PDB file of C-alpha atoms in Angstrom:
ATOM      1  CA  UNK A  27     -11.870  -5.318 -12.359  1.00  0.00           C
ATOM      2  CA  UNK A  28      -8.841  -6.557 -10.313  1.00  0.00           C
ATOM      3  CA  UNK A  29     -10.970  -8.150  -7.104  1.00  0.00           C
ATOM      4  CA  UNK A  30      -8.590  -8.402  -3.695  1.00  0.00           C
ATOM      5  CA  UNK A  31     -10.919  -9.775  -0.556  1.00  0.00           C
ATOM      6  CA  UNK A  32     -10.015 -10.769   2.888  1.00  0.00           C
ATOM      7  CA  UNK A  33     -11.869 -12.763   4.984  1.00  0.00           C
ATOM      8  CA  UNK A  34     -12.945 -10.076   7.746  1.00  0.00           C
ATOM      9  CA  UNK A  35     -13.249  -6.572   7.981  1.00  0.00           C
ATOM     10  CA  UNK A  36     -12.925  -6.346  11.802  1.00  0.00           C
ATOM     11  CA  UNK A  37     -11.746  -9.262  14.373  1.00  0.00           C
ATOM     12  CA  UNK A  38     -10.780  -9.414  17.985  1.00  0.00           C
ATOM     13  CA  UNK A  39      -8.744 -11.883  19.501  1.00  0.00           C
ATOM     14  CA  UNK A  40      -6.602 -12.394  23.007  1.00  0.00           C
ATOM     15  CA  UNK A  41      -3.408 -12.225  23.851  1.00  0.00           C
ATOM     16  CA  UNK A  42      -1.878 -15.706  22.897  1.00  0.00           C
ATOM     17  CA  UNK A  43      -4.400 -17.120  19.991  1.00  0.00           C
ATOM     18  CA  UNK A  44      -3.100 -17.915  16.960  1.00  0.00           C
ATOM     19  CA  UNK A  45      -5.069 -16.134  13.812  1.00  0.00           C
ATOM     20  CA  UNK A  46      -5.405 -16.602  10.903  1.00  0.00           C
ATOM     21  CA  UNK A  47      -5.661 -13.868   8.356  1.00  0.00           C
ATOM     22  CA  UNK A  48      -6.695 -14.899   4.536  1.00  0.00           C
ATOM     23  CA  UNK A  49      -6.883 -13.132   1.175  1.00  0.00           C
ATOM     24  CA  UNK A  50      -7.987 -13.814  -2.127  1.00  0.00           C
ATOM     25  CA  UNK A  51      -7.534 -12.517  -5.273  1.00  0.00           C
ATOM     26  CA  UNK A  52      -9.580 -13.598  -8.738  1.00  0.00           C
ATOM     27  CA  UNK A  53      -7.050 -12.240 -11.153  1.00  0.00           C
ATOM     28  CA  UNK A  54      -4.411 -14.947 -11.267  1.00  0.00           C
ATOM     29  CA  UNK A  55      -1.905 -12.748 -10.190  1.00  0.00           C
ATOM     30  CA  UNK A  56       1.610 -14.471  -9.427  1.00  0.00           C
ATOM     31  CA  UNK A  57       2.723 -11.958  -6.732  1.00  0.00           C
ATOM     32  CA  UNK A  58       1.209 -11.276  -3.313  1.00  0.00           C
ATOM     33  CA  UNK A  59       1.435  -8.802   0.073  1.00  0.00           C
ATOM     34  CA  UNK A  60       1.151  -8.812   3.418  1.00  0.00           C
ATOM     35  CA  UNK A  61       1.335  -5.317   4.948  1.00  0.00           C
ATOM     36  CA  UNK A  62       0.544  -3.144   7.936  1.00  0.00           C
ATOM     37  CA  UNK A  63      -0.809  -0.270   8.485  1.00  0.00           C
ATOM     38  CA  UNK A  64      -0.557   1.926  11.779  1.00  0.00           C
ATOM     39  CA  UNK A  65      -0.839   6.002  12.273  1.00  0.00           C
ATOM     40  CA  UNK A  66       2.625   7.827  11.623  1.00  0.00           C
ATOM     41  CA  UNK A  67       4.016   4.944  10.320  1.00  0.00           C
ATOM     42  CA  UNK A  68       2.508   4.200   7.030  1.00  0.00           C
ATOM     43  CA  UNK A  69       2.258   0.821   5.718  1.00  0.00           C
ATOM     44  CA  UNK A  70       5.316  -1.086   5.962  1.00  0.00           C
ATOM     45  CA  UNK A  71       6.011  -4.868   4.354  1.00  0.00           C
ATOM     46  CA  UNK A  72       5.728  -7.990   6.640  1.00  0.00           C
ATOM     47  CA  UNK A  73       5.573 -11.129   3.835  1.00  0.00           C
ATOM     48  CA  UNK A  74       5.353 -11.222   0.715  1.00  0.00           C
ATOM     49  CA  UNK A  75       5.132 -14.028  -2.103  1.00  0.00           C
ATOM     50  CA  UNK A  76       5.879 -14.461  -5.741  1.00  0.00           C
ATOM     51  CA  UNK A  77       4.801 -17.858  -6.628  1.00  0.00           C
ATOM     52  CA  UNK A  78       2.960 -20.637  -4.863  1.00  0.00           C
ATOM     53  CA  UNK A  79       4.630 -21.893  -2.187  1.00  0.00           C
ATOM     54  CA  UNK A  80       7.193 -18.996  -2.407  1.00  0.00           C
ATOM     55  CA  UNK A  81       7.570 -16.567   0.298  1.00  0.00           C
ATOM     56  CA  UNK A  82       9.963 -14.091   1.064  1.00  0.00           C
ATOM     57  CA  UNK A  83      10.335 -11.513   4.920  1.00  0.00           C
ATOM     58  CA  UNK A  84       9.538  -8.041   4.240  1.00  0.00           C
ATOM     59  CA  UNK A  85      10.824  -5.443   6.943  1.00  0.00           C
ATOM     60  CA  UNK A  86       9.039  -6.678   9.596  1.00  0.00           C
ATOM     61  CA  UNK A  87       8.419 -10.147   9.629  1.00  0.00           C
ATOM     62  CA  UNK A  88       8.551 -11.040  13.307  1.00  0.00           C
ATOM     63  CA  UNK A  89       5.800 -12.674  14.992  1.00  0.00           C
ATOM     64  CA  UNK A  90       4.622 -13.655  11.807  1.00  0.00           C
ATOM     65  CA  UNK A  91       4.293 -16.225   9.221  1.00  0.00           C
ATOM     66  CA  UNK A  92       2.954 -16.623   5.894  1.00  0.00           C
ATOM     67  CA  UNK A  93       1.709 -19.967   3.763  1.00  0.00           C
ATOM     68  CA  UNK A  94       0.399 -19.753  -0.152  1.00  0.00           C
ATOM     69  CA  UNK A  95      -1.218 -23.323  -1.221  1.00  0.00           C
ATOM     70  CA  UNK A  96      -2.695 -22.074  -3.926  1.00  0.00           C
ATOM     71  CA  UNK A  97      -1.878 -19.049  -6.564  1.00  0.00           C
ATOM     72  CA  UNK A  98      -5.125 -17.380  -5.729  1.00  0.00           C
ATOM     73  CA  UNK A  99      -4.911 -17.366  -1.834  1.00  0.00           C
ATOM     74  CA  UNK A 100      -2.084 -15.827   0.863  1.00  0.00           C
ATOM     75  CA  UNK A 101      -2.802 -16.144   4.197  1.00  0.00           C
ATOM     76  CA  UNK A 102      -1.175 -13.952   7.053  1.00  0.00           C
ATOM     77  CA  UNK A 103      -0.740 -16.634  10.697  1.00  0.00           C
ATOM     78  CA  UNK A 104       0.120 -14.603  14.003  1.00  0.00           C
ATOM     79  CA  UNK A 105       1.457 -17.518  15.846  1.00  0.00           C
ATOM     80  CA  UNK A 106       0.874 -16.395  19.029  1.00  0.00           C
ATOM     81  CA  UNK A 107      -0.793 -13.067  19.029  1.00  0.00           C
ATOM     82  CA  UNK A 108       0.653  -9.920  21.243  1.00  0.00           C
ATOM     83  CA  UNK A 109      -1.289  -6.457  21.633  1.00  0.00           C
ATOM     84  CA  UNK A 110       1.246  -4.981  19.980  1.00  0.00           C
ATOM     85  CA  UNK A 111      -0.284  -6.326  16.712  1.00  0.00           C
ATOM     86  CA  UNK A 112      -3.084  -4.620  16.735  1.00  0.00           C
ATOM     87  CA  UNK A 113      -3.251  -3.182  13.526  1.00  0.00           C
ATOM     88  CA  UNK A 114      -5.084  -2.954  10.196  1.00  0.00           C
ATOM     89  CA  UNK A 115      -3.836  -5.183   8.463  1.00  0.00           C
ATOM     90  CA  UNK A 116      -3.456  -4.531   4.005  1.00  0.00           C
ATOM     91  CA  UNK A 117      -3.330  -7.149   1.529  1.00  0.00           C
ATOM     92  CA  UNK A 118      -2.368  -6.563  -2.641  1.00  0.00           C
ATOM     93  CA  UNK A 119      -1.496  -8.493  -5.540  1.00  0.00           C
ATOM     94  CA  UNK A 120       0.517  -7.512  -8.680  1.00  0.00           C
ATOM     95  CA  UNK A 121       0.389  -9.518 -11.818  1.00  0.00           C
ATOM     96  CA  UNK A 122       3.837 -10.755 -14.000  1.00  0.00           C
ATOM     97  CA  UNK A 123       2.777  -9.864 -17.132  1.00  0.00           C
ATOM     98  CA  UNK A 124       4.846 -11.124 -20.117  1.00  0.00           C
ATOM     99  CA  UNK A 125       7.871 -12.573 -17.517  1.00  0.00           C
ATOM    100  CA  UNK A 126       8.004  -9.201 -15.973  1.00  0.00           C
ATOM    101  CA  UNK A 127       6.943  -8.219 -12.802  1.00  0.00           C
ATOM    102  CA  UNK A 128       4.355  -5.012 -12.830  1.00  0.00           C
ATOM    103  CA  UNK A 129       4.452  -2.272 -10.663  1.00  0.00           C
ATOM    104  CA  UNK A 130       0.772  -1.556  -9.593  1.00  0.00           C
ATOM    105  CA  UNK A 131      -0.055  -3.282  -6.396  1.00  0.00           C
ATOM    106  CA  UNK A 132      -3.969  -4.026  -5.964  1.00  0.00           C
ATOM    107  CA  UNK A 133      -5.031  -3.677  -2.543  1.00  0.00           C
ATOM    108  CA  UNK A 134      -7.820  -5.185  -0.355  1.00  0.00           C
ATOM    109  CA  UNK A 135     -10.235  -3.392   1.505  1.00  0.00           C
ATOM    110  CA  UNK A 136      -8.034  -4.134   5.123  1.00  0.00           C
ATOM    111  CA  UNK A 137      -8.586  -6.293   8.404  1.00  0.00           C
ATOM    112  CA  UNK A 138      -8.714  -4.337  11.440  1.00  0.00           C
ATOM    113  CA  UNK A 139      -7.187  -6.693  14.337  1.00  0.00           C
ATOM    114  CA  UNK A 140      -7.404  -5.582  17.802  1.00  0.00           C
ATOM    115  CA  UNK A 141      -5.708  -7.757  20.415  1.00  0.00           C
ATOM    116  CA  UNK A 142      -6.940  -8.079  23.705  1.00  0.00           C
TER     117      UNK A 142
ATOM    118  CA  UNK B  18      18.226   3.591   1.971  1.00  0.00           C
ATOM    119  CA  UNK B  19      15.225   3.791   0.531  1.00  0.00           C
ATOM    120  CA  UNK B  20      12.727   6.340   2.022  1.00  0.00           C
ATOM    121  CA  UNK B  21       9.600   8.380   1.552  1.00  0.00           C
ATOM    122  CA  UNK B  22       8.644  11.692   3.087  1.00  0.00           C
ATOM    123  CA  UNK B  23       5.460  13.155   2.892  1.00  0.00           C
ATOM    124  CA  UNK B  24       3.660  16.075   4.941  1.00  0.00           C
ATOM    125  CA  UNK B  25       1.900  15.257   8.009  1.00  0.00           C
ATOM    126  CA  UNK B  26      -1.769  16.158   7.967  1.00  0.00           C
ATOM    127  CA  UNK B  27      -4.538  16.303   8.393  1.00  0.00           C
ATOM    128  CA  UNK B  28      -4.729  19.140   5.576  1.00  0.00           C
ATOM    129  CA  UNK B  29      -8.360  20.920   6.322  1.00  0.00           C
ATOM    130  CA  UNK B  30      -9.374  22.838   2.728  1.00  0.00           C
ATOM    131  CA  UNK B  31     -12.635  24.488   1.556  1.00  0.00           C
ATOM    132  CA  UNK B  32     -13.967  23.197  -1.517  1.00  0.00           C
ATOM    133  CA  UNK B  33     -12.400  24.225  -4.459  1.00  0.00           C
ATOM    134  CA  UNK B  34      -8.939  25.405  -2.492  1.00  0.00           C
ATOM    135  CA  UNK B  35      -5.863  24.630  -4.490  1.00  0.00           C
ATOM    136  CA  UNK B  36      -4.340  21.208  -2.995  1.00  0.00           C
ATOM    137  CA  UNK B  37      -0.218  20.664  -2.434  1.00  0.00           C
ATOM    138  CA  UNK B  38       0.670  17.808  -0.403  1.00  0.00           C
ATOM    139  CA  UNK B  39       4.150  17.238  -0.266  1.00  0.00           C
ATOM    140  CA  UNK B  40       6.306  14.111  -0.725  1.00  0.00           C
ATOM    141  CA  UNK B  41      10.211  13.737  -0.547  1.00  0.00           C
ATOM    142  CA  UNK B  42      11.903  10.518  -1.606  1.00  0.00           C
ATOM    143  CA  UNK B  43      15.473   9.303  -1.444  1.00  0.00           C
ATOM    144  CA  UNK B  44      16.788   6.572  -3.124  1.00  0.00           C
ATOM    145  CA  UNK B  45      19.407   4.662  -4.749  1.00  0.00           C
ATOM    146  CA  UNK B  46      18.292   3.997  -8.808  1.00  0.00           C
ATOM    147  CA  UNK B  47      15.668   5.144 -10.364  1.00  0.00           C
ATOM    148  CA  UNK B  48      12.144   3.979  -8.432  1.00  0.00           C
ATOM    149  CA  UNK B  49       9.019   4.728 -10.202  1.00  0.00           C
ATOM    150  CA  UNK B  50       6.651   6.903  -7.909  1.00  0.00           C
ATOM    151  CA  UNK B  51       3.240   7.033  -6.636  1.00  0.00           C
ATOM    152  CA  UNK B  52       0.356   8.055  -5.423  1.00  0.00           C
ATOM    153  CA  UNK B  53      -2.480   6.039  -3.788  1.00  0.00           C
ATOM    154  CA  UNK B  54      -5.555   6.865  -2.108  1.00  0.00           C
ATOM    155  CA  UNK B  55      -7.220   5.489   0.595  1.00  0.00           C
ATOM    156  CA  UNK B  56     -10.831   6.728   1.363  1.00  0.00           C
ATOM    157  CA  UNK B  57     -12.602   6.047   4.437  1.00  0.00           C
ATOM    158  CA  UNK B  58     -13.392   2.219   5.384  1.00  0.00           C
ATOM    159  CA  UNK B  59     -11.447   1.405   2.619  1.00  0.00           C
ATOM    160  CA  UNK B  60      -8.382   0.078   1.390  1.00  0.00           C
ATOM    161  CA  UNK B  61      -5.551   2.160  -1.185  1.00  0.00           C
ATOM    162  CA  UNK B  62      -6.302   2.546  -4.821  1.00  0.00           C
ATOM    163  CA  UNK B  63      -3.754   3.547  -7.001  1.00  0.00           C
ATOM    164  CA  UNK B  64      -4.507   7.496  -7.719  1.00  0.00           C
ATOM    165  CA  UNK B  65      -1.254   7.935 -10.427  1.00  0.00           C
ATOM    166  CA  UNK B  66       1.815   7.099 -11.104  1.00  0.00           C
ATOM    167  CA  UNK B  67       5.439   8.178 -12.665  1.00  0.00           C
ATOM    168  CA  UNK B  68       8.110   5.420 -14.098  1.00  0.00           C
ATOM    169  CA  UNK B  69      10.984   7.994 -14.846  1.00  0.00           C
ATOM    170  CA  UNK B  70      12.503  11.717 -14.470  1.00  0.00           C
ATOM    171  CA  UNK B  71      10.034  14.433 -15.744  1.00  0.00           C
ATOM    172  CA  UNK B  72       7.327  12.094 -15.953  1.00  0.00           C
ATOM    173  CA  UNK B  73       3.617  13.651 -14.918  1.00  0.00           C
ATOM    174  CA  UNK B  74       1.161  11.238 -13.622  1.00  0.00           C
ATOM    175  CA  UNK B  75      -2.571  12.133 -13.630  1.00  0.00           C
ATOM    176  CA  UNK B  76      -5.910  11.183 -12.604  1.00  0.00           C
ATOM    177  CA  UNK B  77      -9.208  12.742 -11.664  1.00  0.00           C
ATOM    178  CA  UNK B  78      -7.693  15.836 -11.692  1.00  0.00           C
ATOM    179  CA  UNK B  79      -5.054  15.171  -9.430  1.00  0.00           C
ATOM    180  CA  UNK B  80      -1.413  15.567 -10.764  1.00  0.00           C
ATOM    181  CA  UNK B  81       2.330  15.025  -9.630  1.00  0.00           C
ATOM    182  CA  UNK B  82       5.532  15.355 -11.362  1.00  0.00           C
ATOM    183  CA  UNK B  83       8.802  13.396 -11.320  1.00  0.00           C
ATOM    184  CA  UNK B  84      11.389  15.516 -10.178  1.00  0.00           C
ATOM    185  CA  UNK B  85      14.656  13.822 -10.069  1.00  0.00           C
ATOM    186  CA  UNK B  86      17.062  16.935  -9.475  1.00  0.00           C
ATOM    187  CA  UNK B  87      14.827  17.705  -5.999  1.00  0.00           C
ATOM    188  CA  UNK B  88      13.819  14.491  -5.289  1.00  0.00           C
ATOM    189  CA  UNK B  89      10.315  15.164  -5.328  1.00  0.00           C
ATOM    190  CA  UNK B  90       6.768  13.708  -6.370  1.00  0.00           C
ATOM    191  CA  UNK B  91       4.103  16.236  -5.005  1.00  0.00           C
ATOM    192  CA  UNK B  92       0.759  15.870  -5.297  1.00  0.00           C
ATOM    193  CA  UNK B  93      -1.401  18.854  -6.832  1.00  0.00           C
ATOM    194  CA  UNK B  94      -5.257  19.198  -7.620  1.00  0.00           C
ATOM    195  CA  UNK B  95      -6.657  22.712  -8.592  1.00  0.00           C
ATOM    196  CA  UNK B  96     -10.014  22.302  -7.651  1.00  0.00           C
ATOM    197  CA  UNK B  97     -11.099  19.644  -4.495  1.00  0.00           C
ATOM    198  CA  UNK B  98     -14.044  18.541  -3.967  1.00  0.00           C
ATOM    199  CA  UNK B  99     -15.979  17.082  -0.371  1.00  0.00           C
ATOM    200  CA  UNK B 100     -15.052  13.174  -1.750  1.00  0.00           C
ATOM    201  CA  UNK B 101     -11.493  14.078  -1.870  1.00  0.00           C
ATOM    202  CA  UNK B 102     -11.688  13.509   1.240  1.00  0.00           C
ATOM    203  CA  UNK B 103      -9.294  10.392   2.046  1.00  0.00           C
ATOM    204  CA  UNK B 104      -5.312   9.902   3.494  1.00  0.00           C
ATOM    205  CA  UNK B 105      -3.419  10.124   0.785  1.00  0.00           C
ATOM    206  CA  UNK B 106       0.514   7.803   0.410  1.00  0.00           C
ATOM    207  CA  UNK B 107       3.184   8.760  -1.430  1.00  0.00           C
ATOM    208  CA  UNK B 108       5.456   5.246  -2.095  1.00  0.00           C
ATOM    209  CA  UNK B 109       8.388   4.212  -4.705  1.00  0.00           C
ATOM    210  CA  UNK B 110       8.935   0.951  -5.834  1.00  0.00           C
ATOM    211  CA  UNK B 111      11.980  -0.859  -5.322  1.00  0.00           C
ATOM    212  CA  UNK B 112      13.039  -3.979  -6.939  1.00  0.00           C
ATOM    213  CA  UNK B 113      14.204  -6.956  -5.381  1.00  0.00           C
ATOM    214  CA  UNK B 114      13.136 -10.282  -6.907  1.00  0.00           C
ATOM    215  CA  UNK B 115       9.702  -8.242  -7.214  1.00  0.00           C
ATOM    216  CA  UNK B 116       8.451  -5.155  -7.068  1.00  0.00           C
ATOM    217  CA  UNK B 117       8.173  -3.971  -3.387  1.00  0.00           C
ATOM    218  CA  UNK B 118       6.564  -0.387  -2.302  1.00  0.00           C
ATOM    219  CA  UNK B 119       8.203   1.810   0.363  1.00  0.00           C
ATOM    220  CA  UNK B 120       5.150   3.817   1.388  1.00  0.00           C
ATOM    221  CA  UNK B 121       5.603   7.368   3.410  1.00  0.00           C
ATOM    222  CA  UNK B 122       3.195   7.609   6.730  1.00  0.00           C
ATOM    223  CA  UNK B 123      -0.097   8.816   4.832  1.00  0.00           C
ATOM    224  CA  UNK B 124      -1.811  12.694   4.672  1.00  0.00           C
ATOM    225  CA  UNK B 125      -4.852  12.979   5.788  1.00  0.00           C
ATOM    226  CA  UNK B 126      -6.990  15.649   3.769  1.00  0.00           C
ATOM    227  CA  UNK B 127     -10.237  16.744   4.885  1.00  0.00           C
ATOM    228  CA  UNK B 128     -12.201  19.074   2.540  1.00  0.00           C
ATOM    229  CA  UNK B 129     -15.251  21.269   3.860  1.00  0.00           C
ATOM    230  CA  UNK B 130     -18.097  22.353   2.234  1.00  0.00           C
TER     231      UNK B 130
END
């Protein structure tokens, strides 16, 4: 089974901290995702990554950054955090199987970030 | 652009109702489709997906047909049960270097005993 964890379910932090948001996969999956989640809005795409050290902006990549060391690991950095990113915050993987790129997008079970 | 329209909830059913929820999609190509789930405390698992025109995805006894000439992917089940409980995304793919999901804003469907 296809295993996506991040590294807290719930976290709080103030207005200005920089966080730090990580996620793992065990399935040596090449391609990786940043996304968040609010109510009416869906989930919508803020990084995403298709090899180490390869990152590409999503739709809404401001306020954000993104750094992949190693294949197995993406983490999501709020530089400065604002409420306004108070979220829950969705990470997936989908492998490359055979040079191409599959479709199915494994998620992990969410962070829920409220900014104080 | 790219876009995905899907019924606002929450949907509130008795067990066993017949389940519709609706999902729209525009775009330019031809996306593959799909359904996730998400249930409660949880994050989305893939529920079923369609790769081309006339295609019927199915799982658990949920199913949704590609409809190209209305632009449609709706999700049906016959029979739902108290853990179908869950909010429910319609999304396409899109590709652009990789695969990338446009998701529409989630159904919430609550099913009573």
């Amino acid at each position: 089974d296809v295993k996506v964890t991040q590294s807290s379910r719930y976290l709080v932090k103030r207005t200005g901290e920089k966080v730090f948001l990580e996620c793992v996969q065990d399935m040596d999956h090449e391609n990786m995702f940043w996304y968040r989640q609010d109510p009416g809005l869906g989930l919508r795409l803020i990084y995403f990554s298709y090899d180490v050290k390869m990152k590409e902006k999503g739709d809404i990549p401001e306020g954000y950054s993104v750094s992949r060391e190693k294949k197995e690991r993406f983490s999501l950095i709020l530089e400065s955090a604002s409420t306004n990113q108070t979220s829950m915050y969705l990470c997936a993987s989908s492998p490359r199987t055979s040079g191409r790129t599959q479709e199915t997008q494994y998620f992990g079970p969410g962070t829920r970030l409220l900014v104080l | 652009g790219n876009s995905v329209t899907q019924m606002e909830g929450p949907v509130t059913l008795s067990e066993e109702a017949f389940l519709t929820i609706n999902c729209t999609y525009t775009a330019t190509g031809y996306p593959s489709l799909f359904w996730y789930v998400q249930y409660p405390g949880e994050g989305l698992q893939l529920l079923l997906k369609a790769t081309k025109a006339d295609d019927k995805g199915s799982n658990k006894g949920f199913e949704a047909t590609y409809r190209k000439e209305t632009t449609s992917f709706h999700l049906e089940k016959g029979s739902v049960q108290v853990s179908d409980s869950a909010v429910y995304f319609c999304a396409l793919s899109r590709y652009s270097g990789t695969y990338k999901y446009i998701f529409g804003t989630g159904t919430r469907l609550k099913v009573l005993a």
